[in-house]
Amino acid sequence: MTGLAPAYAQTDPEPEEEQRATDDTPVAPGTKGTAAPADSDIEAITVTGKAATGTTQALPEAVTSFDQTQLDTLGIANVDTLALNTPSLHVGQFGSQPIVTLRGVGVENLTAIGEPGIGFEVDGIHQGRPAAANANFYDLEGVFVERGPQGVQGGRQNNGGRITLRSKKPDEVLNAIGDIQYGSYDQFLFRGAANIPVWDEKLMTRATVVYENRDGYQENLRTIAKKDRDSGQ
């Protein structure tokens, strides 16, 4: 024989007392107030290569960015050395034409009518030819590498991603910077930039120059033999 226990009416427990934030900010009924988190020590990196400017933490995509100080510290002077410090970015070479791929996506059509599969943009202007990626990275506010399809960002579809360069803007302070480098094979590199205010804060200009010269890695023995014949040796 099975016994049945008596049933009793059940009631909901008393709701918790409404809490409020410590800074006296009103809290919606039924929610618990929490104190605002302390300011983070992590520096926010603002990405300006998008139609809507935002931080790298807020953008729903993979972005690698460098400012000019980081470029100089890491020795990043062009897209070749940029690839050594950027995940999924690879740069090949066909003659003087760079072949840039991001996540394996790129176009090898280097003819006059070919367009790269990776967008290359300088100060908001899309560079339509692959040779534009040979630009020197100097006197920049930042370099941004965005991986993945970019839709119509930059004025065209960038199926693999986009590389964006932002030049430093002129300001009202008169100053100049520069450096000289000398390397193997008689490499000589000069870089300089000058900021010149022309008319108070209304007209300012900034000029940047990069000059580099280097001997070849090979010697043309035929040319050397001809010089010896001409000199009578």
mmCIF file of N, CA and C in Angstrom, residues 121-212:
data_model
loop_
_atom_site.group_PDB
_atom_site.id
_atom_site.type_symbol
_atom_site.label_atom_id
_atom_site.label_comp_id
_atom_site.label_asym_id
_atom_site.label_seq_id
_atom_site.Cartn_x
_atom_site.Cartn_y
_atom_site.Cartn_z
ATOM 1 N N GLU A 121 46.265 51.012 -49.457
ATOM 2 C CA GLU A 121 45.671 52.345 -49.389
ATOM 3 C C GLU A 121 46.610 53.302 -48.674
ATOM 4 N N VAL A 122 46.763 54.500 -49.230
ATOM 5 C CA VAL A 122 47.597 55.538 -48.639
ATOM 6 C C VAL A 122 46.746 56.784 -48.422
ATOM 7 N N ASP A 123 46.561 57.163 -47.168
ATOM 8 C CA ASP A 123 45.785 58.354 -46.805
ATOM 9 C C ASP A 123 44.403 58.349 -47.448
ATOM 10 N N GLY A 124 43.746 57.199 -47.415
ATOM 11 C CA GLY A 124 42.383 57.103 -47.911
ATOM 12 C C GLY A 124 42.260 56.921 -49.402
ATOM 13 N N ILE A 125 43.373 56.840 -50.134
ATOM 14 C CA ILE A 125 43.334 56.692 -51.592
ATOM 15 C C ILE A 125 43.817 55.295 -51.950
ATOM 16 N N HIS A 126 42.976 54.539 -52.627
ATOM 17 C CA HIS A 126 43.338 53.180 -53.025
ATOM 18 C C HIS A 126 44.379 53.214 -54.147
ATOM 19 N N GLN A 127 45.409 52.381 -54.008
ATOM 20 C CA GLN A 127 46.456 52.270 -55.016
ATOM 21 C C GLN A 127 46.163 51.043 -55.877
ATOM 22 N N GLY A 128 45.804 51.262 -57.135
ATOM 23 C CA GLY A 128 45.276 50.201 -57.969
ATOM 24 C C GLY A 128 46.288 49.263 -58.585
ATOM 25 N N ARG A 129 47.572 49.590 -58.535
ATOM 26 C CA ARG A 129 48.587 48.744 -59.151
ATOM 27 C C ARG A 129 49.428 48.047 -58.086
ATOM 28 N N PRO A 130 49.835 46.797 -58.347
ATOM 29 C CA PRO A 130 50.622 46.058 -57.355
ATOM 30 C C PRO A 130 51.933 46.741 -56.969
ATOM 31 N N ALA A 131 52.545 47.495 -57.894
ATOM 32 C CA ALA A 131 53.832 48.138 -57.607
ATOM 33 C C ALA A 131 53.724 49.162 -56.488
ATOM 34 N N ALA A 132 52.514 49.624 -56.164
ATOM 35 C CA ALA A 132 52.351 50.614 -55.096
ATOM 36 C C ALA A 132 52.779 50.064 -53.741
ATOM 37 N N ALA A 133 52.774 48.734 -53.598
ATOM 38 C CA ALA A 133 53.170 48.130 -52.318
ATOM 39 C C ALA A 133 54.660 48.272 -52.043
ATOM 40 N N ASN A 134 55.436 48.801 -52.995
ATOM 41 C CA ASN A 134 56.867 49.017 -52.784
ATOM 42 C C ASN A 134 57.155 50.304 -52.019
ATOM 43 N N ALA A 135 56.123 50.959 -51.509
ATOM 44 C CA ALA A 135 56.304 52.242 -50.829
ATOM 45 C C ALA A 135 57.153 52.089 -49.571
ATOM 46 N N ASN A 136 57.909 53.152 -49.239
ATOM 47 C CA ASN A 136 58.694 53.184 -48.010
ATOM 48 C C ASN A 136 57.809 53.582 -46.835
ATOM 49 N N PHE A 137 58.023 52.948 -45.694
ATOM 50 C CA PHE A 137 57.262 53.240 -44.486
ATOM 51 C C PHE A 137 58.065 54.217 -43.628
ATOM 52 N N TYR A 138 57.742 55.495 -43.750
ATOM 53 C CA TYR A 138 58.458 56.502 -42.961
ATOM 54 C C TYR A 138 57.555 57.703 -42.736
ATOM 55 N N ASP A 139 57.728 58.339 -41.568
ATOM 56 C CA ASP A 139 56.962 59.525 -41.186
ATOM 57 C C ASP A 139 55.464 59.228 -41.251
ATOM 58 N N LEU A 140 55.063 58.151 -40.602
ATOM 59 C CA LEU A 140 53.667 57.712 -40.643
ATOM 60 C C LEU A 140 53.033 57.797 -39.258
ATOM 61 N N GLU A 141 51.732 58.035 -39.231
ATOM 62 C CA GLU A 141 50.970 57.914 -37.994
ATOM 63 C C GLU A 141 50.747 56.451 -37.656
ATOM 64 N N GLY A 142 50.618 55.621 -38.681
ATOM 65 C CA GLY A 142 50.423 54.206 -38.415
ATOM 66 C C GLY A 142 50.286 53.395 -39.684
ATOM 67 N N VAL A 143 50.520 52.094 -39.541
ATOM 68 C CA VAL A 143 50.303 51.102 -40.600
ATOM 69 C C VAL A 143 49.326 50.076 -40.044
ATOM 70 N N PHE A 144 48.262 49.791 -40.793
ATOM 71 C CA PHE A 144 47.229 48.870 -40.334
ATOM 72 C C PHE A 144 47.064 47.744 -41.354
ATOM 73 N N VAL A 145 47.071 46.524 -40.864
ATOM 74 C CA VAL A 145 46.855 45.351 -41.708
ATOM 75 C C VAL A 145 45.570 44.683 -41.243
ATOM 76 N N GLU A 146 44.560 44.708 -42.102
ATOM 77 C CA GLU A 146 43.261 44.120 -41.781
ATOM 78 C C GLU A 146 43.102 42.827 -42.573
ATOM 79 N N ARG A 147 42.897 41.733 -41.868
ATOM 80 C CA ARG A 147 42.796 40.423 -42.501
ATOM 81 C C ARG A 147 41.336 40.043 -42.702
ATOM 82 N N GLY A 148 41.076 39.430 -43.869
ATOM 83 C CA GLY A 148 39.721 39.015 -44.188
ATOM 84 C C GLY A 148 39.069 39.962 -45.176
ATOM 85 N N PRO A 149 37.978 39.548 -45.823
ATOM 86 C CA PRO A 149 37.284 40.383 -46.821
ATOM 87 C C PRO A 149 36.857 41.717 -46.223
ATOM 88 N N GLN A 150 37.056 42.790 -46.991
ATOM 89 C CA GLN A 150 36.749 44.134 -46.523
ATOM 90 C C GLN A 150 35.541 44.746 -47.226
ATOM 91 N N GLY A 151 34.835 43.971 -48.052
ATOM 92 C CA GLY A 151 33.656 44.528 -48.730
ATOM 93 C C GLY A 151 34.038 45.658 -49.647
ATOM 94 N N VAL A 152 33.379 46.797 -49.495
ATOM 95 C CA VAL A 152 33.641 47.950 -50.366
ATOM 96 C C VAL A 152 34.538 48.974 -49.681
ATOM 97 N N GLN A 153 35.182 48.606 -48.569
ATOM 98 C CA GLN A 153 36.087 49.540 -47.917
ATOM 99 C C GLN A 153 37.241 49.881 -48.859
ATOM 100 N N GLY A 154 37.580 51.142 -48.937
ATOM 101 C CA GLY A 154 38.676 51.566 -49.793
ATOM 102 C C GLY A 154 38.277 51.768 -51.237
ATOM 103 N N GLY A 155 36.987 51.757 -51.536
ATOM 104 C CA GLY A 155 36.533 52.029 -52.885
ATOM 105 C C GLY A 155 36.459 50.819 -53.789
ATOM 106 N N ARG A 156 36.800 49.630 -53.322
ATOM 107 C CA ARG A 156 36.716 48.421 -54.124
ATOM 108 C C ARG A 156 36.716 47.231 -53.176
ATOM 109 N N GLN A 157 36.439 46.059 -53.726
ATOM 110 C CA GLN A 157 36.450 44.874 -52.884
ATOM 111 C C GLN A 157 37.869 44.367 -52.696
ATOM 112 N N ASN A 158 38.212 44.104 -51.434
ATOM 113 C CA ASN A 158 39.511 43.555 -51.086
ATOM 114 C C ASN A 158 39.272 42.162 -50.519
ATOM 115 N N ASN A 159 39.406 41.157 -51.370
ATOM 116 C CA ASN A 159 38.988 39.814 -50.978
ATOM 117 C C ASN A 159 39.812 39.232 -49.837
ATOM 118 N N GLY A 160 41.104 39.501 -49.819
ATOM 119 C CA GLY A 160 41.951 38.912 -48.791
ATOM 120 C C GLY A 160 42.180 39.800 -47.590
ATOM 121 N N GLY A 161 42.079 41.106 -47.782
ATOM 122 C CA GLY A 161 42.339 42.043 -46.701
ATOM 123 C C GLY A 161 42.839 43.363 -47.251
ATOM 124 N N ARG A 162 43.416 44.159 -46.359
ATOM 125 C CA ARG A 162 43.829 45.497 -46.781
ATOM 126 C C ARG A 162 44.989 45.984 -45.916
ATOM 127 N N ILE A 163 45.924 46.705 -46.551
ATOM 128 C CA ILE A 163 47.035 47.360 -45.864
ATOM 129 C C ILE A 163 46.832 48.862 -46.008
ATOM 130 N N THR A 164 46.808 49.561 -44.884
ATOM 131 C CA THR A 164 46.522 50.990 -44.892
ATOM 132 C C THR A 164 47.682 51.759 -44.281
ATOM 133 N N LEU A 165 48.123 52.819 -44.971
ATOM 134 C CA LEU A 165 49.158 53.718 -44.466
ATOM 135 C C LEU A 165 48.538 55.082 -44.198
ATOM 136 N N ARG A 166 48.879 55.651 -43.041
ATOM 137 C CA ARG A 166 48.405 56.988 -42.683
ATOM 138 C C ARG A 166 49.600 57.897 -42.430
ATOM 139 N N SER A 167 49.751 58.928 -43.254
ATOM 140 C CA SER A 167 50.873 59.854 -43.099
ATOM 141 C C SER A 167 50.644 60.791 -41.921
ATOM 142 N N LYS A 168 51.748 61.279 -41.347
ATOM 143 C CA LYS A 168 51.630 62.252 -40.271
ATOM 144 C C LYS A 168 51.103 63.567 -40.819
ATOM 145 N N LYS A 169 50.219 64.177 -40.076
ATOM 146 C CA LYS A 169 49.636 65.443 -40.512
ATOM 147 C C LYS A 169 50.505 66.603 -40.038
ATOM 148 N N PRO A 170 50.565 67.689 -40.819
ATOM 149 C CA PRO A 170 51.331 68.863 -40.372
ATOM 150 C C PRO A 170 50.660 69.527 -39.182
ATOM 151 N N ASP A 171 51.472 70.192 -38.357
ATOM 152 C CA ASP A 171 50.938 70.919 -37.207
ATOM 153 C C ASP A 171 51.587 72.297 -37.147
ATOM 154 N N GLU A 172 51.308 73.011 -36.057
ATOM 155 C CA GLU A 172 51.764 74.402 -35.965
ATOM 156 C C GLU A 172 53.160 74.543 -35.366
ATOM 157 N N VAL A 173 53.865 73.447 -35.139
ATOM 158 C CA VAL A 173 55.200 73.484 -34.533
ATOM 159 C C VAL A 173 56.261 73.301 -35.620
ATOM 160 N N LEU A 174 57.255 74.198 -35.631
ATOM 161 C CA LEU A 174 58.359 74.093 -36.583
ATOM 162 C C LEU A 174 59.366 73.071 -36.063
ATOM 163 N N ASN A 175 59.579 72.006 -36.825
ATOM 164 C CA ASN A 175 60.551 70.999 -36.405
ATOM 165 C C ASN A 175 60.995 70.190 -37.610
ATOM 166 N N ALA A 176 62.051 69.437 -37.401
ATOM 167 C CA ALA A 176 62.588 68.570 -38.457
ATOM 168 C C ALA A 176 63.237 67.359 -37.811
ATOM 169 N N ILE A 177 63.162 66.221 -38.487
ATOM 170 C CA ILE A 177 63.782 64.988 -38.020
ATOM 171 C C ILE A 177 64.508 64.351 -39.196
ATOM 172 N N GLY A 178 65.444 63.463 -38.892
ATOM 173 C CA GLY A 178 66.167 62.787 -39.959
ATOM 174 C C GLY A 178 67.143 61.768 -39.402
ATOM 175 N N ASP A 179 67.563 60.857 -40.241
ATOM 176 C CA ASP A 179 68.581 59.886 -39.852
ATOM 177 C C ASP A 179 69.303 59.385 -41.096
ATOM 178 N N ILE A 180 70.514 58.887 -40.885
ATOM 179 C CA ILE A 180 71.350 58.352 -41.956
ATOM 180 C C ILE A 180 71.797 56.952 -41.558
ATOM 181 N N GLN A 181 71.728 56.035 -42.505
ATOM 182 C CA GLN A 181 72.158 54.667 -42.255
ATOM 183 C C GLN A 181 73.140 54.235 -43.338
ATOM 184 N N TYR A 182 74.127 53.448 -42.913
ATOM 185 C CA TYR A 182 75.092 52.890 -43.851
ATOM 186 C C TYR A 182 75.203 51.397 -43.579
ATOM 187 N N GLY A 183 75.151 50.590 -44.656
ATOM 188 C CA GLY A 183 75.178 49.146 -44.477
ATOM 189 C C GLY A 183 76.070 48.450 -45.473
ATOM 190 N N SER A 184 75.941 47.143 -45.532
ATOM 191 C CA SER A 184 76.762 46.333 -46.429
ATOM 192 C C SER A 184 76.446 46.646 -47.879
ATOM 193 N N TYR A 185 77.381 46.275 -48.752
ATOM 194 C CA TYR A 185 77.272 46.555 -50.185
ATOM 195 C C TYR A 185 77.117 48.056 -50.446
ATOM 196 N N ASP A 186 77.790 48.844 -49.608
ATOM 197 C CA ASP A 186 77.769 50.314 -49.736
ATOM 198 C C ASP A 186 76.344 50.871 -49.721
ATOM 199 N N GLN A 187 75.516 50.319 -48.880
ATOM 200 C CA GLN A 187 74.162 50.850 -48.760
ATOM 201 C C GLN A 187 74.192 52.207 -48.064
ATOM 202 N N PHE A 188 73.515 53.170 -48.639
ATOM 203 C CA PHE A 188 73.373 54.499 -48.039
ATOM 204 C C PHE A 188 71.894 54.854 -48.021
ATOM 205 N N LEU A 189 71.392 55.180 -46.826
ATOM 206 C CA LEU A 189 69.972 55.511 -46.660
ATOM 207 C C LEU A 189 69.841 56.807 -45.886
ATOM 208 N N PHE A 190 69.121 57.750 -46.464
ATOM 209 C CA PHE A 190 68.824 59.012 -45.786
ATOM 210 C C PHE A 190 67.312 59.187 -45.714
ATOM 211 N N ARG A 191 66.842 59.520 -44.519
ATOM 212 C CA ARG A 191 65.419 59.784 -44.318
ATOM 213 C C ARG A 191 65.277 61.089 -43.542
ATOM 214 N N GLY A 192 64.345 61.919 -43.976
ATOM 215 C CA GLY A 192 64.142 63.187 -43.290
ATOM 216 C C GLY A 192 62.730 63.709 -43.480
ATOM 217 N N ALA A 193 62.287 64.506 -42.523
ATOM 218 C CA ALA A 193 60.960 65.119 -42.594
ATOM 219 C C ALA A 193 61.015 66.477 -41.923
ATOM 220 N N ALA A 194 60.306 67.431 -42.483
ATOM 221 C CA ALA A 194 60.275 68.792 -41.936
ATOM 222 C C ALA A 194 58.837 69.275 -41.859
ATOM 223 N N ASN A 195 58.492 69.858 -40.718
ATOM 224 C CA ASN A 195 57.162 70.427 -40.515
ATOM 225 C C ASN A 195 57.290 71.947 -40.449
ATOM 226 N N ILE A 196 56.602 72.640 -41.337
ATOM 227 C CA ILE A 196 56.757 74.096 -41.454
ATOM 228 C C ILE A 196 55.388 74.773 -41.373
ATOM 229 N N PRO A 197 55.118 75.514 -40.292
ATOM 230 C CA PRO A 197 53.883 76.314 -40.251
ATOM 231 C C PRO A 197 54.050 77.578 -41.089
ATOM 232 N N VAL A 198 53.134 77.806 -41.998
ATOM 233 C CA VAL A 198 53.246 78.940 -42.922
ATOM 234 C C VAL A 198 52.459 80.138 -42.416
ATOM 235 N N TRP A 199 51.238 79.908 -41.961
ATOM 236 C CA TRP A 199 50.368 81.010 -41.549
ATOM 237 C C TRP A 199 49.585 80.593 -40.315
ATOM 238 N N ASP A 200 50.109 80.974 -39.147
ATOM 239 C CA ASP A 200 49.494 80.654 -37.864
ATOM 240 C C ASP A 200 49.060 79.187 -37.837
ATOM 241 N N GLU A 201 47.798 78.953 -37.512
ATOM 242 C CA GLU A 201 47.270 77.594 -37.484
ATOM 243 C C GLU A 201 46.368 77.302 -38.681
ATOM 244 N N LYS A 202 46.447 78.160 -39.698
ATOM 245 C CA LYS A 202 45.560 78.017 -40.850
ATOM 246 C C LYS A 202 46.230 77.332 -42.034
ATOM 247 N N LEU A 203 47.535 77.496 -42.167
ATOM 248 C CA LEU A 203 48.245 76.904 -43.293
ATOM 249 C C LEU A 203 49.544 76.297 -42.793
ATOM 250 N N MET A 204 49.659 74.987 -42.951
ATOM 251 C CA MET A 204 50.842 74.262 -42.505
ATOM 252 C C MET A 204 51.233 73.251 -43.585
ATOM 253 N N THR A 205 52.512 72.937 -43.622
ATOM 254 C CA THR A 205 52.981 71.987 -44.619
ATOM 255 C C THR A 205 53.995 71.036 -43.989
ATOM 256 N N ARG A 206 54.090 69.847 -44.555
ATOM 257 C CA ARG A 206 55.044 68.842 -44.070
ATOM 258 C C ARG A 206 55.632 68.121 -45.275
ATOM 259 N N ALA A 207 56.934 68.021 -45.319
ATOM 260 C CA ALA A 207 57.624 67.380 -46.443
ATOM 261 C C ALA A 207 58.470 66.222 -45.922
ATOM 262 N N THR A 208 58.474 65.135 -46.673
ATOM 263 C CA THR A 208 59.223 63.935 -46.301
ATOM 264 C C THR A 208 60.043 63.467 -47.491
ATOM 265 N N VAL A 209 61.292 63.078 -47.246
ATOM 266 C CA VAL A 209 62.155 62.594 -48.317
ATOM 267 C C VAL A 209 62.870 61.324 -47.842
ATOM 268 N N VAL A 210 62.957 60.345 -48.740
ATOM 269 C CA VAL A 210 63.688 59.103 -48.472
ATOM 270 C C VAL A 210 64.573 58.824 -49.683
ATOM 271 N N TYR A 211 65.868 58.660 -49.439
ATOM 272 C CA TYR A 211 66.807 58.351 -50.517
ATOM 273 C C TYR A 211 67.615 57.123 -50.100
ATOM 274 N N GLU A 212 67.702 56.142 -51.011
ATOM 275 C CA GLU A 212 68.465 54.935 -50.720
ATOM 276 C C GLU A 212 69.208 54.481 -51.972
#
